[in-house]
mmCIF file of C-alpha atoms and ligand atoms in Angstrom:
data_model
loop_
_atom_site.group_PDB
_atom_site.id
_atom_site.type_symbol
_atom_site.label_atom_id
_atom_site.label_comp_id
_atom_site.label_asym_id
_atom_site.label_seq_id
_atom_site.Cartn_x
_atom_site.Cartn_y
_atom_site.Cartn_z
ATOM 1 C CA MET N 107 6.386 -118.374 77.237
ATOM 2 C CA PRO N 108 3.560 -117.344 74.961
ATOM 3 C CA THR N 109 2.843 -113.641 74.844
ATOM 4 C CA ALA N 110 -0.316 -111.715 73.926
ATOM 5 C CA LYS N 111 0.763 -111.754 70.286
ATOM 6 C CA THR N 112 1.619 -115.361 70.010
ATOM 7 C CA VAL N 113 -1.344 -117.121 72.219
ATOM 8 C CA HIS N 114 -3.869 -118.810 69.839
ATOM 9 C CA ARG N 115 -7.097 -117.230 69.787
ATOM 10 C CA THR N 116 -10.635 -119.058 69.260
ATOM 11 C CA ASP N 117 -12.947 -117.611 66.752
ATOM 12 C CA ALA N 118 -15.172 -116.134 69.594
ATOM 13 C CA GLU N 119 -12.033 -114.466 71.091
ATOM 14 C CA LEU N 120 -11.192 -112.962 67.463
ATOM 15 C CA LEU N 121 -15.036 -111.700 66.836
ATOM 16 C CA LEU N 122 -14.694 -109.932 70.019
ATOM 17 C CA ASP N 123 -11.061 -108.507 69.795
ATOM 18 C CA LEU N 124 -12.053 -107.336 66.234
ATOM 19 C CA GLU N 125 -15.338 -105.833 66.809
ATOM 20 C CA GLU N 126 -14.022 -102.268 67.401
ATOM 21 C CA VAL N 127 -12.019 -102.587 63.984
ATOM 22 C CA VAL N 128 -14.974 -103.819 62.428
ATOM 23 C CA GLU N 129 -17.105 -100.984 63.594
ATOM 24 C CA ARG N 130 -14.483 -98.362 62.372
ATOM 25 C CA GLU N 131 -14.166 -100.155 59.133
ATOM 26 C CA LEU N 132 -18.016 -100.030 58.442
ATOM 27 C CA ASN N 133 -18.084 -96.495 59.189
ATOM 28 C CA ARG N 134 -15.431 -95.922 56.933
ATOM 29 C CA HIS N 135 -17.192 -97.887 54.170
ATOM 30 C CA LEU N 136 -20.566 -96.273 54.665
ATOM 31 C CA GLY N 137 -18.837 -92.787 54.300
ATOM 32 C CA ALA N 138 -16.625 -94.073 51.036
ATOM 33 C CA ALA N 139 -19.764 -95.988 49.431
ATOM 34 C CA LYS N 140 -21.615 -93.825 46.905
ATOM 35 C CA GLU N 141 -25.423 -94.789 46.124
ATOM 36 C CA TRP N 142 -26.044 -96.010 42.672
ATOM 37 C CA PHE N 143 -28.859 -97.373 40.643
ATOM 38 C CA PRO N 144 -28.605 -100.523 38.619
ATOM 39 C CA HIS N 145 -31.381 -99.318 36.230
ATOM 40 C CA GLU N 146 -29.387 -96.120 35.131
ATOM 41 C CA TYR N 147 -26.990 -98.740 33.465
ATOM 42 C CA VAL N 148 -29.528 -100.842 31.373
ATOM 43 C CA PRO N 149 -30.367 -99.661 28.016
ATOM 44 C CA PHE N 150 -33.999 -100.527 28.365
ATOM 45 C CA GLY N 151 -34.764 -98.808 25.222
ATOM 46 C CA LEU N 152 -33.272 -102.022 23.231
ATOM 47 C CA GLY N 153 -35.430 -104.336 25.158
ATOM 48 C CA ARG N 154 -38.030 -106.584 23.413
ATOM 49 C CA ASP N 155 -40.152 -109.580 23.945
ATOM 50 C CA PHE N 156 -38.908 -112.945 23.908
ATOM 51 C CA ASP N 157 -40.724 -116.043 22.436
ATOM 52 C CA GLY N 158 -42.625 -118.265 24.745
ATOM 53 C CA VAL N 159 -45.945 -116.808 26.581
ATOM 54 C CA LEU N 160 -45.460 -113.376 24.960
ATOM 55 C CA GLY N 161 -44.810 -114.699 21.539
ATOM 56 C CA GLY N 162 -41.922 -112.447 20.848
ATOM 57 C CA GLU N 163 -38.552 -112.828 19.019
ATOM 58 C CA THR N 164 -36.289 -115.926 19.666
ATOM 59 C CA TRP N 165 -32.831 -115.350 21.108
ATOM 60 C CA SER N 166 -29.975 -115.876 18.483
ATOM 61 C CA GLU N 167 -26.247 -115.268 18.679
ATOM 62 C CA GLU N 168 -26.068 -112.509 16.227
ATOM 63 C CA GLN N 169 -28.172 -110.360 18.565
ATOM 64 C CA SER N 170 -25.286 -110.328 21.009
ATOM 65 C CA GLN N 171 -23.089 -107.001 20.875
ATOM 66 C CA VAL N 172 -20.864 -108.409 23.262
ATOM 67 C CA THR N 173 -17.731 -110.149 22.091
ATOM 68 C CA LYS N 174 -17.458 -114.122 22.720
ATOM 69 C CA VAL N 175 -14.895 -113.881 25.673
ATOM 70 C CA GLY N 176 -16.919 -111.061 27.235
ATOM 71 C CA GLN N 177 -20.153 -113.243 27.192
ATOM 72 C CA VAL N 178 -18.533 -116.156 28.719
ATOM 73 C CA ALA N 179 -16.904 -113.599 31.171
ATOM 74 C CA LEU N 180 -20.149 -112.076 31.916
ATOM 75 C CA VAL N 181 -21.887 -115.292 32.457
ATOM 76 C CA VAL N 182 -19.522 -116.481 35.006
ATOM 77 C CA ASN N 183 -19.269 -113.294 37.052
ATOM 78 C CA LEU N 184 -23.159 -113.219 36.881
ATOM 79 C CA LEU N 185 -23.298 -116.821 38.192
ATOM 80 C CA THR N 186 -20.994 -116.103 40.611
ATOM 81 C CA GLU N 187 -22.986 -113.204 42.068
ATOM 82 C CA ASP N 188 -26.302 -115.235 41.879
ATOM 83 C CA ASN N 189 -24.906 -117.504 44.615
ATOM 84 C CA LEU N 190 -25.109 -114.857 46.935
ATOM 85 C CA PRO N 191 -27.520 -116.791 49.547
ATOM 86 C CA SER N 192 -24.888 -119.581 50.060
ATOM 87 C CA TYR N 193 -22.214 -116.620 50.593
ATOM 88 C CA HIS N 194 -24.379 -114.766 52.988
ATOM 89 C CA HIS N 195 -25.325 -118.104 54.984
ATOM 90 C CA GLU N 196 -21.660 -118.666 55.325
ATOM 91 C CA ILE N 197 -20.447 -115.258 56.540
ATOM 92 C CA ALA N 198 -23.649 -114.935 58.624
ATOM 93 C CA THR N 199 -22.694 -118.083 60.405
ATOM 94 C CA LEU N 200 -19.234 -117.219 60.878
ATOM 95 C CA PHE N 201 -19.054 -113.591 61.723
ATOM 96 C CA GLY N 202 -22.769 -113.390 63.088
ATOM 97 C CA ARG N 203 -25.858 -111.165 62.679
ATOM 98 C CA ASP N 204 -25.107 -108.926 65.775
ATOM 99 C CA GLY N 205 -23.446 -105.756 66.427
ATOM 100 C CA ALA N 206 -21.071 -104.234 63.876
ATOM 101 C CA TRP N 207 -20.328 -107.703 62.389
ATOM 102 C CA GLY N 208 -24.079 -107.973 61.553
ATOM 103 C CA THR N 209 -24.378 -104.686 60.333
ATOM 104 C CA TRP N 210 -21.586 -105.125 57.920
ATOM 105 C CA VAL N 211 -22.808 -108.788 56.826
ATOM 106 C CA HIS N 212 -26.176 -107.248 55.975
ATOM 107 C CA ARG N 213 -25.039 -104.128 54.416
ATOM 108 C CA TRP N 214 -22.388 -106.364 52.212
ATOM 109 C CA THR N 215 -25.304 -108.441 51.236
ATOM 110 C CA ALA N 216 -27.348 -105.636 50.120
ATOM 111 C CA GLU N 217 -24.648 -104.251 47.846
ATOM 112 C CA GLU N 218 -23.809 -107.685 46.307
ATOM 113 C CA GLY N 219 -27.498 -108.318 45.496
ATOM 114 C CA ARG N 220 -27.370 -105.154 43.149
ATOM 115 C CA HIS N 221 -24.531 -106.801 41.111
ATOM 116 C CA GLY N 222 -26.537 -109.939 39.957
ATOM 117 C CA ALA N 223 -29.679 -107.910 39.533
ATOM 118 C CA ALA N 224 -27.863 -105.232 37.239
ATOM 119 C CA ILE N 225 -25.744 -107.715 35.251
ATOM 120 C CA ARG N 226 -29.001 -109.973 34.450
ATOM 121 C CA ASP N 227 -30.939 -107.027 33.524
ATOM 122 C CA TYR N 228 -28.341 -105.917 31.171
ATOM 123 C CA LEU N 229 -27.878 -109.374 29.595
ATOM 124 C CA LEU N 230 -31.625 -109.885 29.161
ATOM 125 C CA THR N 231 -32.403 -106.229 27.694
ATOM 126 C CA THR N 232 -29.485 -106.145 25.316
ATOM 127 C CA ARG N 233 -29.792 -109.942 24.193
ATOM 128 C CA ALA N 234 -25.971 -110.319 25.069
ATOM 129 C CA THR N 235 -26.304 -113.827 25.833
ATOM 130 C CA ASP N 236 -28.846 -117.034 25.565
ATOM 131 C CA PRO N 237 -31.487 -116.422 28.254
ATOM 132 C CA ILE N 238 -32.627 -120.115 28.361
ATOM 133 C CA ALA N 239 -29.059 -121.383 28.680
ATOM 134 C CA LEU N 240 -28.500 -118.799 31.301
ATOM 135 C CA GLU N 241 -31.294 -119.752 33.379
ATOM 136 C CA ARG N 242 -30.711 -123.428 33.288
ATOM 137 C CA LEU N 243 -27.166 -122.623 34.375
ATOM 138 C CA ARG N 244 -28.408 -120.224 37.229
ATOM 139 C CA MET N 245 -30.628 -123.316 38.382
ATOM 140 C CA GLU N 246 -27.665 -125.792 38.422
ATOM 141 C CA HIS N 247 -25.526 -123.664 40.050
ATOM 142 C CA MET N 248 -27.711 -122.457 42.940
ATOM 143 C CA GLU N 249 -29.001 -125.972 43.333
ATOM 144 C CA SER N 250 -25.495 -127.179 43.995
ATOM 145 C CA GLY N 251 -25.012 -124.243 46.614
ATOM 146 C CA PHE N 252 -21.468 -123.090 47.555
ATOM 147 C CA ARG N 253 -19.363 -124.237 50.492
ATOM 148 C CA SER N 254 -16.141 -122.160 50.954
ATOM 149 C CA ASP N 255 -13.070 -123.993 51.620
ATOM 150 C CA THR N 256 -12.441 -121.581 54.538
ATOM 151 C CA ASP N 257 -15.655 -121.742 56.415
ATOM 152 C CA GLU N 258 -14.456 -123.278 59.501
ATOM 153 C CA SER N 259 -12.267 -120.412 60.644
ATOM 154 C CA VAL N 260 -12.660 -116.724 60.905
ATOM 155 C CA LEU N 261 -9.249 -115.588 60.121
ATOM 156 C CA HIS N 262 -8.983 -118.080 57.187
ATOM 157 C CA SER N 263 -12.298 -116.647 55.969
ATOM 158 C CA ILE N 264 -11.112 -112.946 56.477
ATOM 159 C CA ALA N 265 -8.063 -114.008 54.487
ATOM 160 C CA TYR N 266 -10.139 -115.487 51.854
ATOM 161 C CA VAL N 267 -12.514 -112.600 51.080
ATOM 162 C CA ALA N 268 -9.619 -110.123 51.199
ATOM 163 C CA PHE N 269 -8.167 -111.721 48.006
ATOM 164 C CA GLN N 270 -11.523 -113.003 46.695
ATOM 165 C CA GLU N 271 -13.024 -109.385 46.662
ATOM 166 C CA LEU N 272 -9.989 -108.148 44.880
ATOM 167 C CA ALA N 273 -10.083 -111.225 42.248
ATOM 168 C CA THR N 274 -13.730 -110.286 41.639
ATOM 169 C CA ARG N 275 -13.136 -106.520 41.208
ATOM 170 C CA GLU N 276 -10.298 -107.383 38.510
ATOM 171 C CA SER N 277 -12.531 -110.214 36.826
ATOM 172 C CA HIS N 278 -15.415 -107.549 36.548
ATOM 173 C CA ARG N 279 -13.170 -104.716 35.379
ATOM 174 C CA ASN N 280 -11.324 -106.771 32.734
ATOM 175 C CA THR N 281 -14.767 -108.380 31.710
ATOM 176 C CA GLY N 282 -15.691 -104.646 30.805
ATOM 177 C CA LYS N 283 -12.575 -103.962 28.882
ATOM 178 C CA VAL N 284 -12.910 -107.090 26.796
ATOM 179 C CA ALA N 285 -16.632 -106.824 26.139
ATOM 180 C CA GLY N 286 -16.477 -104.462 23.345
ATOM 181 C CA GLU N 287 -19.645 -102.859 24.575
ATOM 182 C CA PRO N 288 -19.505 -99.500 26.132
ATOM 183 C CA VAL N 289 -22.621 -99.801 28.371
ATOM 184 C CA ALA N 290 -21.337 -103.054 29.773
ATOM 185 C CA GLU N 291 -18.093 -101.473 30.419
ATOM 186 C CA MET N 292 -19.697 -98.689 32.248
ATOM 187 C CA LEU N 293 -21.698 -101.045 34.516
ATOM 188 C CA LEU N 294 -19.026 -103.421 35.118
ATOM 189 C CA THR N 295 -16.593 -100.533 36.132
ATOM 190 C CA ARG N 296 -19.348 -99.334 38.639
ATOM 191 C CA ILE N 297 -19.658 -102.980 40.075
ATOM 192 C CA ALA N 298 -15.772 -103.003 40.382
ATOM 193 C CA THR N 299 -15.704 -99.832 42.452
ATOM 194 C CA ASP N 300 -18.036 -101.755 45.006
ATOM 195 C CA GLU N 301 -15.896 -104.846 45.015
ATOM 196 C CA ASN N 302 -12.761 -102.495 45.564
ATOM 197 C CA LEU N 303 -14.295 -101.065 48.799
ATOM 198 C CA HIS N 304 -15.279 -104.832 49.884
ATOM 199 C CA MET N 305 -11.893 -105.620 49.408
ATOM 200 C CA VAL N 306 -10.541 -102.653 51.458
ATOM 201 C CA PHE N 307 -12.868 -103.612 54.354
ATOM 202 C CA TYR N 308 -11.420 -107.213 54.585
ATOM 203 C CA ARG N 309 -7.928 -106.244 53.800
ATOM 204 C CA ASN N 310 -7.929 -103.685 56.759
ATOM 205 C CA LEU N 311 -9.550 -106.207 58.869
ATOM 206 C CA LEU N 312 -6.811 -108.887 57.951
ATOM 207 C CA GLY N 313 -4.215 -105.985 58.813
ATOM 208 C CA ALA N 314 -5.713 -105.693 62.405
ATOM 209 C CA SER N 315 -5.516 -109.250 62.661
ATOM 210 C CA ILE N 316 -1.852 -109.271 61.573
ATOM 211 C CA GLU N 317 -1.482 -106.834 64.568
ATOM 212 C CA LEU N 318 -3.280 -108.691 67.094
ATOM 213 C CA THR N 319 -2.295 -112.338 66.457
ATOM 214 C CA PRO N 320 0.452 -112.326 63.668
ATOM 215 C CA ASP N 321 1.534 -115.955 63.564
ATOM 216 C CA GLN N 322 -1.823 -117.250 63.660
ATOM 217 C CA THR N 323 -2.959 -114.524 60.870
ATOM 218 C CA ILE N 324 0.177 -115.444 58.632
ATOM 219 C CA GLU N 325 -0.668 -119.224 59.105
ATOM 220 C CA ALA N 326 -4.170 -118.395 57.741
ATOM 221 C CA VAL N 327 -2.942 -116.324 54.842
ATOM 222 C CA THR N 328 -0.672 -118.942 53.741
ATOM 223 C CA GLU N 329 -3.166 -121.584 53.849
ATOM 224 C CA VAL N 330 -5.431 -119.441 51.761
ATOM 225 C CA VAL N 331 -3.058 -118.271 49.314
ATOM 226 C CA THR N 332 -1.587 -121.785 48.642
ATOM 227 C CA GLY N 333 -5.133 -123.195 48.350
ATOM 228 C CA PHE N 334 -7.046 -120.505 46.500
ATOM 229 C CA ARG N 335 -10.008 -121.160 44.272
ATOM 230 C CA MET N 336 -12.308 -118.717 42.647
ATOM 231 C CA PRO N 337 -15.746 -118.616 44.250
ATOM 232 C CA GLY N 338 -17.304 -119.859 40.818
ATOM 233 C CA HIS N 339 -14.982 -122.840 40.667
ATOM 234 C CA GLY N 340 -18.015 -125.196 41.277
ATOM 235 C CA MET N 341 -20.247 -123.916 38.559
ATOM 236 C CA PRO N 342 -21.139 -126.003 35.309
ATOM 237 C CA GLY N 343 -18.471 -125.497 32.604
ATOM 238 C CA PHE N 344 -16.188 -123.654 34.742
ATOM 239 C CA GLU N 345 -12.902 -125.295 33.402
ATOM 240 C CA ARG N 346 -13.651 -124.336 29.916
ATOM 241 C CA ALA N 347 -14.947 -120.911 30.743
ATOM 242 C CA ALA N 348 -11.941 -120.032 33.150
ATOM 243 C CA ALA N 349 -9.592 -121.059 30.360
ATOM 244 C CA GLN N 350 -11.227 -118.904 27.786
ATOM 245 C CA MET N 351 -11.085 -115.829 30.268
ATOM 246 C CA ALA N 352 -7.377 -116.455 31.060
ATOM 247 C CA VAL N 353 -6.403 -116.271 27.313
ATOM 248 C CA GLY N 354 -8.889 -113.609 26.693
ATOM 249 C CA GLY N 355 -7.046 -111.346 29.704
ATOM 250 C CA VAL N 356 -10.066 -111.302 31.742
ATOM 251 C CA TYR N 357 -8.397 -113.400 34.812
ATOM 252 C CA ASN N 358 -5.167 -115.686 34.684
ATOM 253 C CA ILE N 359 -2.391 -116.446 36.922
ATOM 254 C CA ARG N 360 -0.452 -113.454 35.659
ATOM 255 C CA ILE N 361 -3.293 -111.219 36.983
ATOM 256 C CA HIS N 362 -4.063 -113.329 40.116
ATOM 257 C CA LEU N 363 -0.313 -113.106 41.086
ATOM 258 C CA ASP N 364 0.516 -109.411 39.945
ATOM 259 C CA ASP N 365 -3.067 -107.836 40.450
ATOM 260 C CA VAL N 366 -4.690 -109.721 43.464
ATOM 261 C CA LEU N 367 -2.219 -111.551 45.655
ATOM 262 C CA MET N 368 1.008 -109.097 45.711
ATOM 263 C CA PRO N 369 -0.994 -105.843 46.134
ATOM 264 C CA VAL N 370 -2.675 -107.043 49.098
ATOM 265 C CA LEU N 371 0.500 -108.946 50.621
ATOM 266 C CA ARG N 372 2.500 -105.859 50.081
ATOM 267 C CA TYR N 373 0.177 -103.688 51.524
ATOM 268 C CA LEU N 374 0.192 -105.689 54.741
ATOM 269 C CA LYS N 375 3.821 -105.856 54.560
ATOM 270 C CA VAL N 376 3.959 -109.704 55.096
ATOM 271 C CA PHE N 377 7.473 -109.945 54.186
ATOM 272 C CA ASP N 378 8.628 -107.015 56.265
ATOM 273 C CA LEU N 379 6.982 -108.314 59.722
ATOM 274 C CA SER N 380 9.593 -108.780 62.528
ATOM 275 C CA GLY N 381 9.099 -110.740 65.426
ATOM 276 C CA LEU N 382 7.052 -113.582 64.132
ATOM 277 C CA GLY N 383 7.220 -116.749 66.310
ATOM 278 C CA PRO N 384 8.446 -120.109 64.729
ATOM 279 C CA LYS N 385 5.125 -120.967 63.232
ATOM 280 C CA GLY N 386 4.587 -117.651 61.640
ATOM 281 C CA GLU N 387 8.055 -117.894 60.130
ATOM 282 C CA ARG N 388 7.390 -121.227 58.700
ATOM 283 C CA ALA N 389 4.362 -120.211 57.356
ATOM 284 C CA ARG N 390 5.892 -117.212 55.716
ATOM 285 C CA GLU N 391 8.583 -119.188 54.161
ATOM 286 C CA GLU N 392 5.916 -121.597 52.644
ATOM 287 C CA LEU N 393 4.216 -118.524 51.376
ATOM 288 C CA ALA N 394 7.390 -117.215 49.817
ATOM 289 C CA THR N 395 8.148 -120.568 47.881
ATOM 290 C CA HIS N 396 4.670 -120.806 46.727
ATOM 291 C CA LEU N 397 4.719 -117.073 45.048
ATOM 292 C CA GLU N 398 8.103 -118.202 43.630
ATOM 293 C CA ASP N 399 6.454 -121.120 42.214
ATOM 294 C CA LEU N 400 3.446 -118.893 40.834
ATOM 295 C CA ARG N 401 5.974 -116.587 39.209
ATOM 296 C CA VAL N 402 7.389 -119.502 37.239
ATOM 297 C CA GLN N 403 3.948 -120.626 36.083
ATOM 298 C CA ALA N 404 2.778 -117.034 35.274
ATOM 299 C CA THR N 405 5.878 -116.666 32.951
ATOM 300 C CA ARG N 406 5.059 -119.804 31.071
ATOM 301 C CA PHE N 407 1.379 -118.615 30.830
ATOM 302 C CA ASP N 408 2.629 -115.338 29.186
ATOM 303 C CA GLU N 409 4.712 -117.261 26.832
ATOM 304 C CA ARG N 410 1.915 -119.458 25.771
ATOM 305 C CA ARG N 411 -0.420 -116.563 25.851
ATOM 306 C CA ALA N 412 1.863 -114.737 23.345
ATOM 307 C CA ALA N 413 2.662 -117.823 21.270
ATOM 308 C CA LEU N 414 -1.020 -118.207 20.683
ATOM 309 C CA ALA N 415 -1.825 -114.578 20.061
ATOM 310 C CA ALA N 416 0.861 -114.943 17.263
ATOM 311 C CA ARG N 417 -0.521 -118.037 15.599
ATOM 312 C CA GLN N 418 -3.976 -116.520 15.643
ATOM 313 C CA ALA N 419 -2.543 -113.146 13.894
ATOM 314 C CA SER N 420 -0.670 -115.124 11.204
ATOM 315 C CA ARG N 421 -3.833 -117.085 10.362
ATOM 316 C CA THR N 422 -5.874 -113.833 9.919
HETATM 317 FE FE1 FE2 T 685 -20.185 -108.642 43.596
HETATM 318 FE FE1 FE2 T 686 -17.943 -107.913 46.699
#
């Protein structure tokens, strides 16, 4: 006999059942989020006209004060933020624009809008990257739009964004660390604080979903974790940029496992849950096997990265 916890819920039922939690988490979020201003993080005093209609100075590589890997990562992070209209469309379609869900969707969109604006202002003012290449990449990336792998289910989407916001936090924070420029680090640390609060919102919502419908939620978590791709995966040149960011310590399989997947899974006590039905148990076993595979891959990656670093050190 299906019980309240094992009966399959439709998206419409889930949205209704979780509305109260969304309202509570929204209020917690609004209490915790501190207002901040992107213009304070941009050294406008360094700005000067570019060539083109204003006849200023052409951009060249040596003007950038940011490390090579920092440039690559800043561009990837900015292009990811740039696709906000697509992300907004996805969550507004799935979560709706009414009630607490709608208030969250709009608030989240407004906060995310700040990230792209701040990073672009910083990059252009400090001449940290080629402005023509950047604009061409933005056009190409936004023209292809973004469609998430999880846009057909509320639970899959909640699970995806819980991990994705944390992945984004790590990516911004680590970019700040490797950028080699203190203002960039300050700005990216500030943005990472926002991403952290977004993660907390979705993680808590995912926790409430586990309580409400444990089997269905664990199945969604497993599908999302086993098929996880970064939101920027479709951008031009992503594979090459991702490889540079991996070696550079911005985002790689070790960070993904230790700093993104495991903290959320531990917080939600996924492996301590009792009373799962057969479907939930099967999904959890699949998740455990996948994490074991990732551990092996992460160890191999660590070894390759260490060998690469040793080779580079001996060359210099
Ligand atoms: Fe963001
Ligand atoms: Fe975010």
